[in-house]
PDB file of C-alpha atoms in Angstrom:
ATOM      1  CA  UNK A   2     181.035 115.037 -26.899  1.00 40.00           C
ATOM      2  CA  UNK A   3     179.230 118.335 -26.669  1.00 46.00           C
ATOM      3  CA  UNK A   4     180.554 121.273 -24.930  1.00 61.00           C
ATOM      4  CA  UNK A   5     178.070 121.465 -22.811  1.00 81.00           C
ATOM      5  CA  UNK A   6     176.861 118.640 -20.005  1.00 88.00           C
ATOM      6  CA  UNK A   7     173.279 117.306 -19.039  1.00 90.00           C
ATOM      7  CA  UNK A   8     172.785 119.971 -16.147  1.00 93.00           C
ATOM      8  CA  UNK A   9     174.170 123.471 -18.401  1.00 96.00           C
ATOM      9  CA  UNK A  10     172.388 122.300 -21.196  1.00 97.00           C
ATOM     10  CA  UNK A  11     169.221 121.787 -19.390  1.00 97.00           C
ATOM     11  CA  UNK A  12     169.662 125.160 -17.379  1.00 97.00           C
ATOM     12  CA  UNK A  13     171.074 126.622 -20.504  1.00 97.00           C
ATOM     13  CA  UNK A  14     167.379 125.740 -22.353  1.00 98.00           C
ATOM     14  CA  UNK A  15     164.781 125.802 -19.401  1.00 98.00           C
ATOM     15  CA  UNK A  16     162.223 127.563 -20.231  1.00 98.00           C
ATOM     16  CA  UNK A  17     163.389 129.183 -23.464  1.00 98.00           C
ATOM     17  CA  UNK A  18     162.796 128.983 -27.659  1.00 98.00           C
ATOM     18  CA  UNK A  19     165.059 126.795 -29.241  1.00 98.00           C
ATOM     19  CA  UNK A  20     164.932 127.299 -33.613  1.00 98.00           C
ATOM     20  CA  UNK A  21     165.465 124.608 -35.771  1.00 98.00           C
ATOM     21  CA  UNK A  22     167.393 125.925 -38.982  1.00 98.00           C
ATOM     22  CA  UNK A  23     167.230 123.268 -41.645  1.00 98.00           C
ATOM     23  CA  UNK A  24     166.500 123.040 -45.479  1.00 97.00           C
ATOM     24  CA  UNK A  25     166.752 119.948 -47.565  1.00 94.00           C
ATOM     25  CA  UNK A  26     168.107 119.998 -50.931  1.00 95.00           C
ATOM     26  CA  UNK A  27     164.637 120.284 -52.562  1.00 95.00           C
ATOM     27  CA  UNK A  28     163.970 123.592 -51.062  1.00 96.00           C
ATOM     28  CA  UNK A  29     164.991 126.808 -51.873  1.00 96.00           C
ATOM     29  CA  UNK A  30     167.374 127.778 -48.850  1.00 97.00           C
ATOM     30  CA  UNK A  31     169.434 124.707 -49.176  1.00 97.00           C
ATOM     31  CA  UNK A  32     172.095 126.260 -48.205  1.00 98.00           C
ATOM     32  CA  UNK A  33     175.370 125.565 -45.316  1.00 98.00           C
ATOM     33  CA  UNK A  34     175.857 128.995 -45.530  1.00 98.00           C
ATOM     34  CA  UNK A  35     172.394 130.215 -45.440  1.00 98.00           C
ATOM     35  CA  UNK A  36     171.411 127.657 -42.335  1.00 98.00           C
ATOM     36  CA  UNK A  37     174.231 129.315 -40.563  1.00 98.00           C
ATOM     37  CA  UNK A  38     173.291 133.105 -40.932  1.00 98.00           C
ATOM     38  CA  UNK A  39     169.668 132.009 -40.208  1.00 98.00           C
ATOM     39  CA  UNK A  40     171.527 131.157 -36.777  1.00 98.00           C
ATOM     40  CA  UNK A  41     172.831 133.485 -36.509  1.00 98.00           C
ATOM     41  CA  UNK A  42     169.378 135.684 -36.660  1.00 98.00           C
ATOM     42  CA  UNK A  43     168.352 133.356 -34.040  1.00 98.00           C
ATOM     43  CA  UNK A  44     170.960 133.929 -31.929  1.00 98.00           C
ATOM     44  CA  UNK A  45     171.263 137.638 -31.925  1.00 98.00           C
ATOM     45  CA  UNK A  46     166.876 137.279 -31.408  1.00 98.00           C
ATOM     46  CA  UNK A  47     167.440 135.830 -28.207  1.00 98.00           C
ATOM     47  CA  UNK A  48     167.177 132.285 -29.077  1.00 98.00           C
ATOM     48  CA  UNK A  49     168.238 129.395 -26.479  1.00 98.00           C
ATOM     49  CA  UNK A  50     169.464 126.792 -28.788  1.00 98.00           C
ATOM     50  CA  UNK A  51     169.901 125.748 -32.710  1.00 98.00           C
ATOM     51  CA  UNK A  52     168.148 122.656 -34.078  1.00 98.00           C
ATOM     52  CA  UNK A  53     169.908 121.488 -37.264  1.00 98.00           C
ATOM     53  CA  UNK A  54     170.405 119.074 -39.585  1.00 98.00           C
ATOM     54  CA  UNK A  55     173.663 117.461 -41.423  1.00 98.00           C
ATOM     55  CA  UNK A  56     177.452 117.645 -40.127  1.00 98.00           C
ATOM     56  CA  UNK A  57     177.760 119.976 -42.921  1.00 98.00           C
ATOM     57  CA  UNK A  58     175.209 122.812 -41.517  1.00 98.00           C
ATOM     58  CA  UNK A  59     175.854 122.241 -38.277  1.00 98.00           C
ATOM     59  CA  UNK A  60     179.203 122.875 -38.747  1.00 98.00           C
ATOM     60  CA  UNK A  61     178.997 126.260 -40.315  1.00 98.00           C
ATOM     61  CA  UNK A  62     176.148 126.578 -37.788  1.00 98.00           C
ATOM     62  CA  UNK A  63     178.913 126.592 -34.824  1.00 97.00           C
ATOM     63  CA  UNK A  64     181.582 129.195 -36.948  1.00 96.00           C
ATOM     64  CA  UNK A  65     178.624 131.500 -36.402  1.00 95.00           C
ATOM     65  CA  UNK A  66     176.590 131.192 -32.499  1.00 97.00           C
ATOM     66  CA  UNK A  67     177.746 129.748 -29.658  1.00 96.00           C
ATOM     67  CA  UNK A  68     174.623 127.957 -29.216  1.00 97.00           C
ATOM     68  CA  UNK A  69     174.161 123.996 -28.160  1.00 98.00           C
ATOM     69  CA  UNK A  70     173.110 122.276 -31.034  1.00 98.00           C
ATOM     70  CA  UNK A  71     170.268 119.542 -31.181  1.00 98.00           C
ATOM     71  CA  UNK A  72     171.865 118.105 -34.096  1.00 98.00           C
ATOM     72  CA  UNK A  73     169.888 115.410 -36.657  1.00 98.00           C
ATOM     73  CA  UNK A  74     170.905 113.344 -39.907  1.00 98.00           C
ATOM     74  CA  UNK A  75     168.246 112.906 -42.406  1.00 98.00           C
ATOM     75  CA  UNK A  76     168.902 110.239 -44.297  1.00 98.00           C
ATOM     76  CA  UNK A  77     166.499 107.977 -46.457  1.00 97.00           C
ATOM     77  CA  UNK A  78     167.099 104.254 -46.308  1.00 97.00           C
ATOM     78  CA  UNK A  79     165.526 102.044 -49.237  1.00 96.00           C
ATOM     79  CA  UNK A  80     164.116  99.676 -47.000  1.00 95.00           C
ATOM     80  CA  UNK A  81     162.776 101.869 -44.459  1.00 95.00           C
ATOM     81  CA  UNK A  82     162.615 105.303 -45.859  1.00 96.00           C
ATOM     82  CA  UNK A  83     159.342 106.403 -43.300  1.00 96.00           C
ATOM     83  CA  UNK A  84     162.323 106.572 -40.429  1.00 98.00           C
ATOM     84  CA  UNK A  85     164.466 109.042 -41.774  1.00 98.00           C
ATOM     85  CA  UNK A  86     165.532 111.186 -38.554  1.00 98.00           C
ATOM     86  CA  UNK A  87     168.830 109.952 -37.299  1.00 98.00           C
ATOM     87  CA  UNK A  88     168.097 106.375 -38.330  1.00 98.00           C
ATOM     88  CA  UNK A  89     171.290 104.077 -38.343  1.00 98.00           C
ATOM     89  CA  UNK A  90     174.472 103.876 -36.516  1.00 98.00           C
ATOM     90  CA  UNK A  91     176.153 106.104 -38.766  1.00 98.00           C
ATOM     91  CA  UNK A  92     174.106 109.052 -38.420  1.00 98.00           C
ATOM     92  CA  UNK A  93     174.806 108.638 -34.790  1.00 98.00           C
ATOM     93  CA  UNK A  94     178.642 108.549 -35.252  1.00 98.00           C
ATOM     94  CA  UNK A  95     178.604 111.128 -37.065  1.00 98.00           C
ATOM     95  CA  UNK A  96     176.714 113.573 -34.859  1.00 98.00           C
ATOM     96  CA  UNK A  97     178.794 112.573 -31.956  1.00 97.00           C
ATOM     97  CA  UNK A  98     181.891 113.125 -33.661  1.00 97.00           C
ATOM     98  CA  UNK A  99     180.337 116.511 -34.817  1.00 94.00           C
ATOM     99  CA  UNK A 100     180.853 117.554 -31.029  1.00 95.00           C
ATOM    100  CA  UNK A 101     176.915 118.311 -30.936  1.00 97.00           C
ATOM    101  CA  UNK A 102     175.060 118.583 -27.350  1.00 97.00           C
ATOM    102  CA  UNK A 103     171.930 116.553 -27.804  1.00 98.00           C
ATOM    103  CA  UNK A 104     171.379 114.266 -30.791  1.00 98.00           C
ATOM    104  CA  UNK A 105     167.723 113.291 -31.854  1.00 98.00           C
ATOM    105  CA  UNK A 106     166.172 110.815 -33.424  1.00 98.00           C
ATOM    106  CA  UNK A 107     163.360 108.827 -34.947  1.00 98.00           C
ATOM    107  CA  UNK A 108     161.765 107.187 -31.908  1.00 98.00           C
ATOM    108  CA  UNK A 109     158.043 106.108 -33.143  1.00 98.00           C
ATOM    109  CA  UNK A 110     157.279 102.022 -32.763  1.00 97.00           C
ATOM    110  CA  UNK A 111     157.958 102.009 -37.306  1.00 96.00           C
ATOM    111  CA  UNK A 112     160.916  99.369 -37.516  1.00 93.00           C
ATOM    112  CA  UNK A 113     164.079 101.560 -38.444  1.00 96.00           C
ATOM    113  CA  UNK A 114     166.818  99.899 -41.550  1.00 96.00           C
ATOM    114  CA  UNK A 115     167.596  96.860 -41.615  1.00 93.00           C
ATOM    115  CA  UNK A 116     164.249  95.781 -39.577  1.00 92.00           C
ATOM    116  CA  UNK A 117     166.243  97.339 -36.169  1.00 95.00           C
ATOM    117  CA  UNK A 118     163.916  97.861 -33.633  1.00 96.00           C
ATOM    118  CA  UNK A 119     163.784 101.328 -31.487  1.00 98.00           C
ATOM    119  CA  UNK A 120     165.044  99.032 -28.607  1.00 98.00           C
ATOM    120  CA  UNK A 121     167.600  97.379 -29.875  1.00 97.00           C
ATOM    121  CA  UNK A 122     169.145 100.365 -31.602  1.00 98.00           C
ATOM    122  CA  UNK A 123     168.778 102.609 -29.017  1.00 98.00           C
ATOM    123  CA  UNK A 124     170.202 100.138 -26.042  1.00 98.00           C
ATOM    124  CA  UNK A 125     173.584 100.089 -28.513  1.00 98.00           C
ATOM    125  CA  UNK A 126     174.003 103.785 -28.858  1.00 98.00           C
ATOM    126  CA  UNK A 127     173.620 104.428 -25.372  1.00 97.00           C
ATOM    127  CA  UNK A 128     176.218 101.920 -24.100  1.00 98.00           C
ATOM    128  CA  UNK A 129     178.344 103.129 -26.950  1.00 98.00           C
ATOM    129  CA  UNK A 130     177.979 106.515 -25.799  1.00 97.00           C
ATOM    130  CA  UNK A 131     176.810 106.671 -22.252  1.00 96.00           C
ATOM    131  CA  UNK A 132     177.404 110.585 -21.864  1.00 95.00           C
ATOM    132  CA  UNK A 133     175.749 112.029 -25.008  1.00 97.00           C
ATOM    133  CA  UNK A 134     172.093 113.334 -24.470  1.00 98.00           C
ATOM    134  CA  UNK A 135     169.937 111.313 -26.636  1.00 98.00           C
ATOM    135  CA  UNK A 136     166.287 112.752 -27.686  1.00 98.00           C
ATOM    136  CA  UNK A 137     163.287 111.371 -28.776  1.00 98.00           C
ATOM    137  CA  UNK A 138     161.064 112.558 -31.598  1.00 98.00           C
ATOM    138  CA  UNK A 139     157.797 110.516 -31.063  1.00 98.00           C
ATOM    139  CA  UNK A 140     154.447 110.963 -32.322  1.00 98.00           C
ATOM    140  CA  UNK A 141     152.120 109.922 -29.723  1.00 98.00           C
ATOM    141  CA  UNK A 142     152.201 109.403 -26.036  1.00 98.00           C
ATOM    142  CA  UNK A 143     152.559 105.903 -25.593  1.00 98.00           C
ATOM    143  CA  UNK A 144     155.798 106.431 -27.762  1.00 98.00           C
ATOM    144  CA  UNK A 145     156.906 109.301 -25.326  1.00 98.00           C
ATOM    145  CA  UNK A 146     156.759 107.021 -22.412  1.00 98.00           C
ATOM    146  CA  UNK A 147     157.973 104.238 -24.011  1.00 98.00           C
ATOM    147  CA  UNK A 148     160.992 106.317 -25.137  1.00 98.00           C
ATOM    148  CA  UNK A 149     161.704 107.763 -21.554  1.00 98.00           C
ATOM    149  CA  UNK A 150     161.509 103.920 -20.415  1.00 98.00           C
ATOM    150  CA  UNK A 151     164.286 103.004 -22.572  1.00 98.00           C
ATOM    151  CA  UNK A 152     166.765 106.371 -21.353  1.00 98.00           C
ATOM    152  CA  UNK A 153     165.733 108.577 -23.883  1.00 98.00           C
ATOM    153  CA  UNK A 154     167.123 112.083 -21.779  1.00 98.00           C
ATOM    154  CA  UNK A 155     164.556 114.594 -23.704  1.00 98.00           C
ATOM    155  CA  UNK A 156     161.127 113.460 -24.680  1.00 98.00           C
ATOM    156  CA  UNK A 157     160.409 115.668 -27.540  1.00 98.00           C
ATOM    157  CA  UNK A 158     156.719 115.726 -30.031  1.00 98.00           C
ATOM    158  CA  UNK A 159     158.431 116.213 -33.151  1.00 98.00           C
ATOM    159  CA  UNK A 160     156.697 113.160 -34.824  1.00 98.00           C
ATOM    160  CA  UNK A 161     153.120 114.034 -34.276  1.00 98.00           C
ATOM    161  CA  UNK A 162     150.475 113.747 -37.121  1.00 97.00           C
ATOM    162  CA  UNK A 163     153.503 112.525 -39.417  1.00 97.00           C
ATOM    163  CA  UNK A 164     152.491 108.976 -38.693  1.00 98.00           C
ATOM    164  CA  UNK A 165     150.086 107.274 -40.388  1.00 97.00           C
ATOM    165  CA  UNK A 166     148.907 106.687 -37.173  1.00 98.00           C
ATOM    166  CA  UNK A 167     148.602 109.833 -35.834  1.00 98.00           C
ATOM    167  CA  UNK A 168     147.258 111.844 -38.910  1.00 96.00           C
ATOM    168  CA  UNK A 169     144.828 114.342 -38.719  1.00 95.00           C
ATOM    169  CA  UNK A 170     145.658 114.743 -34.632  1.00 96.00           C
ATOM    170  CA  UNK A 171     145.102 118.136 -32.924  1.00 95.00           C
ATOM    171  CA  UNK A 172     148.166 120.256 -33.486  1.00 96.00           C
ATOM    172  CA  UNK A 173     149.986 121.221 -31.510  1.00 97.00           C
ATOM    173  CA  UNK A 174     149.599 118.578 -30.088  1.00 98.00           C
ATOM    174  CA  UNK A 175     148.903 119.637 -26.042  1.00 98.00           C
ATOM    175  CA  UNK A 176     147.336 117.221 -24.756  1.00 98.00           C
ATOM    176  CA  UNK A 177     150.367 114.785 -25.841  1.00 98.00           C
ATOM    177  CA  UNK A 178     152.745 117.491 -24.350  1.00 98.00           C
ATOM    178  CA  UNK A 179     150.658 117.880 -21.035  1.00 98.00           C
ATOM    179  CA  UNK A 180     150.434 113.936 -20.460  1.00 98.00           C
ATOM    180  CA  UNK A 181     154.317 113.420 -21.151  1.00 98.00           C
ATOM    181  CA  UNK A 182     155.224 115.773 -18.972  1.00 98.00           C
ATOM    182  CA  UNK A 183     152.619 114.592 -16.045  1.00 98.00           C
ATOM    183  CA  UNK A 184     153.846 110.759 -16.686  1.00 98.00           C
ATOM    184  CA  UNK A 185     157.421 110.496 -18.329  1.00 98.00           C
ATOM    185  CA  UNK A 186     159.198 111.917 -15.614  1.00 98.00           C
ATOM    186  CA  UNK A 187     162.085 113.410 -18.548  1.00 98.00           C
ATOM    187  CA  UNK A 188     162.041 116.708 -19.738  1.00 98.00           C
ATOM    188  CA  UNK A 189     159.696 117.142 -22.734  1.00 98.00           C
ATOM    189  CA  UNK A 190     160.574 119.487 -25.991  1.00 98.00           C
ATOM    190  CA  UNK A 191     157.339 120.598 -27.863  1.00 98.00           C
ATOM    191  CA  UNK A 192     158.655 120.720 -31.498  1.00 98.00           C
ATOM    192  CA  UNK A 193     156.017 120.564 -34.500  1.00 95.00           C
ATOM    193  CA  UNK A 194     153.431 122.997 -35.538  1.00 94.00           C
ATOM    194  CA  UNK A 195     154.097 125.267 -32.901  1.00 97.00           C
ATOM    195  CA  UNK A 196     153.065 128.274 -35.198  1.00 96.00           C
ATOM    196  CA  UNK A 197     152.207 130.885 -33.309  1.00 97.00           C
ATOM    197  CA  UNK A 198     154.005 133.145 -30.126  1.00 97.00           C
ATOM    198  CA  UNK A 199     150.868 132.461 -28.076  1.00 98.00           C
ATOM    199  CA  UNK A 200     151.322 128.349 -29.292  1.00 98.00           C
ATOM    200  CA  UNK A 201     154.959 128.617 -27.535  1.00 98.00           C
ATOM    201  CA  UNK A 202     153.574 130.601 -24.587  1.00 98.00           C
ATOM    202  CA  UNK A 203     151.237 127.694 -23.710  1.00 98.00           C
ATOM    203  CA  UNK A 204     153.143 125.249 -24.435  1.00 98.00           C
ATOM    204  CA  UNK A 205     155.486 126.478 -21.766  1.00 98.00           C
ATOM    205  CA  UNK A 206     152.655 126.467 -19.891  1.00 98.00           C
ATOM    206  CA  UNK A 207     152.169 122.912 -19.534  1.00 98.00           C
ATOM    207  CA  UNK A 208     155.788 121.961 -18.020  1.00 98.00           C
ATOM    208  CA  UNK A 209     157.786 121.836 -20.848  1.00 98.00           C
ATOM    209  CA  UNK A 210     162.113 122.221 -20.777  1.00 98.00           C
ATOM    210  CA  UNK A 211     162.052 123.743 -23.535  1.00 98.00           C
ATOM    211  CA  UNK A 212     160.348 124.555 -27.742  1.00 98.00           C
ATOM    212  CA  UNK A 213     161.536 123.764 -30.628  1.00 98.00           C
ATOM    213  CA  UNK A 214     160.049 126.194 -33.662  1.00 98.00           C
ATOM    214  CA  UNK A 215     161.020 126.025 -37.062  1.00 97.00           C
ATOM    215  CA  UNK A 216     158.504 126.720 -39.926  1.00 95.00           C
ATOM    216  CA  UNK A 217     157.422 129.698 -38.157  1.00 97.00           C
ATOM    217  CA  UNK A 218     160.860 131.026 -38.444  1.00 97.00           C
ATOM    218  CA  UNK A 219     162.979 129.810 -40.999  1.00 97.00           C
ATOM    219  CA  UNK A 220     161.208 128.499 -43.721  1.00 97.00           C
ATOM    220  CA  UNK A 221     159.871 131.886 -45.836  1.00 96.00           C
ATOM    221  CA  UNK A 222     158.032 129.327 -48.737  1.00 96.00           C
ATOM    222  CA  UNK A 223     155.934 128.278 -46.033  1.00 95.00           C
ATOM    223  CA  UNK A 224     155.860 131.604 -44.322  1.00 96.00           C
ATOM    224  CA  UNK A 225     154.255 132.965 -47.366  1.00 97.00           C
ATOM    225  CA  UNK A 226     152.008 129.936 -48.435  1.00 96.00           C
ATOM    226  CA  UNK A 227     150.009 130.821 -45.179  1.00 95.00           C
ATOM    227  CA  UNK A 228     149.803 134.101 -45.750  1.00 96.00           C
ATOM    228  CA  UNK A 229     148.362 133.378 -49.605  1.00 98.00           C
ATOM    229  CA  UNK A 230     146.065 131.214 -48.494  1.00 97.00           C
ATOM    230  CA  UNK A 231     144.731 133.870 -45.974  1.00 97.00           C
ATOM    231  CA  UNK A 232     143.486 135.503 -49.529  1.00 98.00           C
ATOM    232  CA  UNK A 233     141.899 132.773 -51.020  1.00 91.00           C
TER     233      UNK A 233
END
């Protein structure tokens, strides 16, 4: 389990930035190392909480801040490779061996490997491990309140506009955030395409625990893509 319960990770977070420090093998920061100095940055810039992905990152990740950890595995999965986020048992395992505080996952209504539904899957993990905080990256709002139905503990918008379903929705996506925190009666995490310091502010705005920003921070390619295209 994490080092930190429900209540001092919530009170921990409220109202604070948490900065997701990832970089898959195609991009150029791919790195255990790297993931843990950026971190580290975080951490010394006042940040709440680390988002990260792998056991590998997030354990050099923990040798560095003593930040809780929102820990993913992305893994693709022939059959289903849309739900990559934490999709099977393993990745679960894993995590929760891994000692992180809150594991995430894929919670949009796409069938997960093996033709799993959210529902089933989820009703497993959580009698497997009743004390882990479990939360839910959805795309929509429906999917946020069907998520907090199930037990999901954080109701987070990581998902939207990368479903075909939502595509080409307003981002950041407020008006999900400001419903799911009016109607899911769980603590919601705004994560995706929060871009800007005056994005975070009103997102806090509207009720939220806590943000998740990444891209903004951590990822210089895409940093410096904006800022090219600013010239064009």
């Amino acid at each position: 389990m994490g080092v930190m319960n429900k209540e001092a990770f919530y009170e921990q977070v409220r109202g604070r930035l948490i900065v997701s420090c990832q970089a898959l093998p195609e991009e150029p920061l791919h790195s255990s190392y790297i993931m843990s100095r950026m971190a580290y940055a975080a951490y010394l810039g006042g940040a709440a909480g680390i988002r990260a992905n792998t056991v590998e990152d997030i354990t050099e990740i923990r040798k560095t801040t003593p930040l809780p950890v929102i820990g993913i595995i992305k893994r693709v999965y022939d059959d289903r490779p849309d739900v990559y986020i934490t999709p099977t048992a393993a990745e679960v395992e894993a995590l929760v061996k891994c000692g992180v505080e809150v594991i995430a996952m894929d919670a949009t209504r796409r069938p997960r490997p093996a033709g799993e539904s959210l529902d089933s899957f989820f009703q497993k993990m959580r009698v497997e491990y009743p004390d882990q905080l479990f939360m839910a990256d959805c795309s929509n709002v429906e999917e946020g309140l069907h998520a907090a139905e199930l037990g999901f503990d954080l109701i987070g918008t990581t998902m939207a506009s990368y479903t075909p379903y939502t595509a080409g929705c307003s981002l950041p996506p407020f008006e999900m955030i400001e419903r799911l925190v009016k109607e899911s009666g769980k603590p919601v995490v705004a994560e995706g395409n929060i871009i800007t310091p005056d994005d975070l502010r009103h997102a806090m705005d509207l009720g939220i625990l806590t943000a998740v920003v990444g891209s903004a921070i951590t990822r210089p390619l895409e940093i410096t893509k904006r800022f090219v295209a600013a010239l064009k």
